[in-house]
Tab-separated table of C-alpha atoms in Angstrom:
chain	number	residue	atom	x	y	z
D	1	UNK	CA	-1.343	41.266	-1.785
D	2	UNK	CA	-3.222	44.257	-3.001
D	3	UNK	CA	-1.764	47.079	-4.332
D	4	UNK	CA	-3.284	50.474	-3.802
D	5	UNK	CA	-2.872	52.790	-6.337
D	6	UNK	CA	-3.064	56.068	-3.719
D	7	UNK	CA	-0.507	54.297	-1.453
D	8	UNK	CA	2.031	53.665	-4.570
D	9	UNK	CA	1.617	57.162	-5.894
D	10	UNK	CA	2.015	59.063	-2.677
D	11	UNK	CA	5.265	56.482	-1.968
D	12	UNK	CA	6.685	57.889	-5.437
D	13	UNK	CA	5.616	61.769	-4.863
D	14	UNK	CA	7.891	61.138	-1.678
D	15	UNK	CA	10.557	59.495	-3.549
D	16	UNK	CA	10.516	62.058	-6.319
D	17	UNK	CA	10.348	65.123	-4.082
D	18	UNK	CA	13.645	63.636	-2.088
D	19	UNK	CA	15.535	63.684	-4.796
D	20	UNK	CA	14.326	66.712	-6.108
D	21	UNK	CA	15.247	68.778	-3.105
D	22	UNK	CA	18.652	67.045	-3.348
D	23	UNK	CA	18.949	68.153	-6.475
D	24	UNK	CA	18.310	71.580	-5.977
D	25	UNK	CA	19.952	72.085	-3.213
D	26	UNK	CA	23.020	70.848	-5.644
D	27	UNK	CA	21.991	73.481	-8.822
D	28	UNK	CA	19.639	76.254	-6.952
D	29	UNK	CA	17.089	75.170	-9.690
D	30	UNK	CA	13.335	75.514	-8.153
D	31	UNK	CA	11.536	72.709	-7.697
D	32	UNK	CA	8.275	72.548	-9.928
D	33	UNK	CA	5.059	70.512	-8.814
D	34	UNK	CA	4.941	66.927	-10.250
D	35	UNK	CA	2.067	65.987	-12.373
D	36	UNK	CA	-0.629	63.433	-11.471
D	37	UNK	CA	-0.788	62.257	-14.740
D	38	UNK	CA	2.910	61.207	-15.250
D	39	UNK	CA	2.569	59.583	-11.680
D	40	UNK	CA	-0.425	57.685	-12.464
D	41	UNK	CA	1.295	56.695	-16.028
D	42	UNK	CA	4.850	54.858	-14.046
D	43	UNK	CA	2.346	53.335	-11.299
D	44	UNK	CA	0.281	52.062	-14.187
D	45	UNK	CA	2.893	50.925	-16.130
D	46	UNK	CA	4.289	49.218	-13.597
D	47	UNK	CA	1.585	47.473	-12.050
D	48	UNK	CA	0.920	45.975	-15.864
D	49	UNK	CA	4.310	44.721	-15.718
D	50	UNK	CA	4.072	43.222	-12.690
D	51	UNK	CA	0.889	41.411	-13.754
D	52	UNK	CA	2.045	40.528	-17.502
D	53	UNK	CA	5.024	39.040	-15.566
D	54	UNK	CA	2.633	36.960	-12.541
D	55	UNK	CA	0.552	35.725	-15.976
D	56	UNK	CA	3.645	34.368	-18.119
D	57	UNK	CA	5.178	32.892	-14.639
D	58	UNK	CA	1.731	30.839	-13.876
D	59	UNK	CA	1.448	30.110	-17.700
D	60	UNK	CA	4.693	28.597	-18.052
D	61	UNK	CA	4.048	26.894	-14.480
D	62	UNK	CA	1.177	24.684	-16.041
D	63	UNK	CA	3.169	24.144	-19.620
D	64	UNK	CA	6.062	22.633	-17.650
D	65	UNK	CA	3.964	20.638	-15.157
D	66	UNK	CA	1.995	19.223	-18.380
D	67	UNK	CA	5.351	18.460	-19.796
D	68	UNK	CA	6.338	16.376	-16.591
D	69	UNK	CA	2.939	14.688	-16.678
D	70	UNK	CA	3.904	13.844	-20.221
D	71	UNK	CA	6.851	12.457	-19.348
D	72	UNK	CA	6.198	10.285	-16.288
D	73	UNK	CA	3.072	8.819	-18.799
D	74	UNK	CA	5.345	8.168	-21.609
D	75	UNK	CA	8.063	6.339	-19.152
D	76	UNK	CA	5.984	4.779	-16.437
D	77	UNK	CA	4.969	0.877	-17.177
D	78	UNK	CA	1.589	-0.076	-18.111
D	79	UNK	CA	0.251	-2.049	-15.203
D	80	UNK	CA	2.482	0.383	-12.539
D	81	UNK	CA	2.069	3.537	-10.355
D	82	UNK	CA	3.014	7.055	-10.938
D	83	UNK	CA	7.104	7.404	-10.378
D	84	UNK	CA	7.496	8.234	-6.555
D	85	UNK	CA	8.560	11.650	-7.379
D	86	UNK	CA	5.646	13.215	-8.637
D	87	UNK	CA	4.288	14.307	-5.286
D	88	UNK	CA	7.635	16.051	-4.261
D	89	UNK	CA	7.854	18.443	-6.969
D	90	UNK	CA	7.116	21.666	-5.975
D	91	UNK	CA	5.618	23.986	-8.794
């Protein structure tokens, strides 16, 4: 899925501008105009989270699937084939 960083920040200019107008229709405050920059700094933030996060998943996918390879090598017989359960796990 790709993210586009126009769709995301108009998405939280209409986020942010509902609950501004909630809030000042609670305290009569005016509203003032939301920068671009802070916008583009929570989208970017949060689109390196999101990928930091997809990179330590699929990391820790391939240390634990080399740890089950390890495993069925070290506990299968010489001479035999790989334990009928390799195929079924789903990674």
């Amino acid at each position: 899925m790709v993210l586009d960083i126009n769709v995301l920040r108009w998405e939280l200019i209409a986020r942010l501008q509902r609950r501004t107008l909630i809030h000042t229709r609670l305290t009569s405050i005016p509203v003032t105009k939301i920068k671009n920059n802070f916008l583009d700094f929570i989208i970017k933030l949060n689109l390196n989270f999101n990928l930091a996060y997809i990179q330590f998943k699929a990391k820790m996918n391939v240390l634990f699937e080399k740890f089950l390879l390890q495993i069925f090598v070290e506990f299968t017989p010489p001479n035999t084939q790989m334990a009928p359960i390799a195929p079924f796990i789903d990674f």
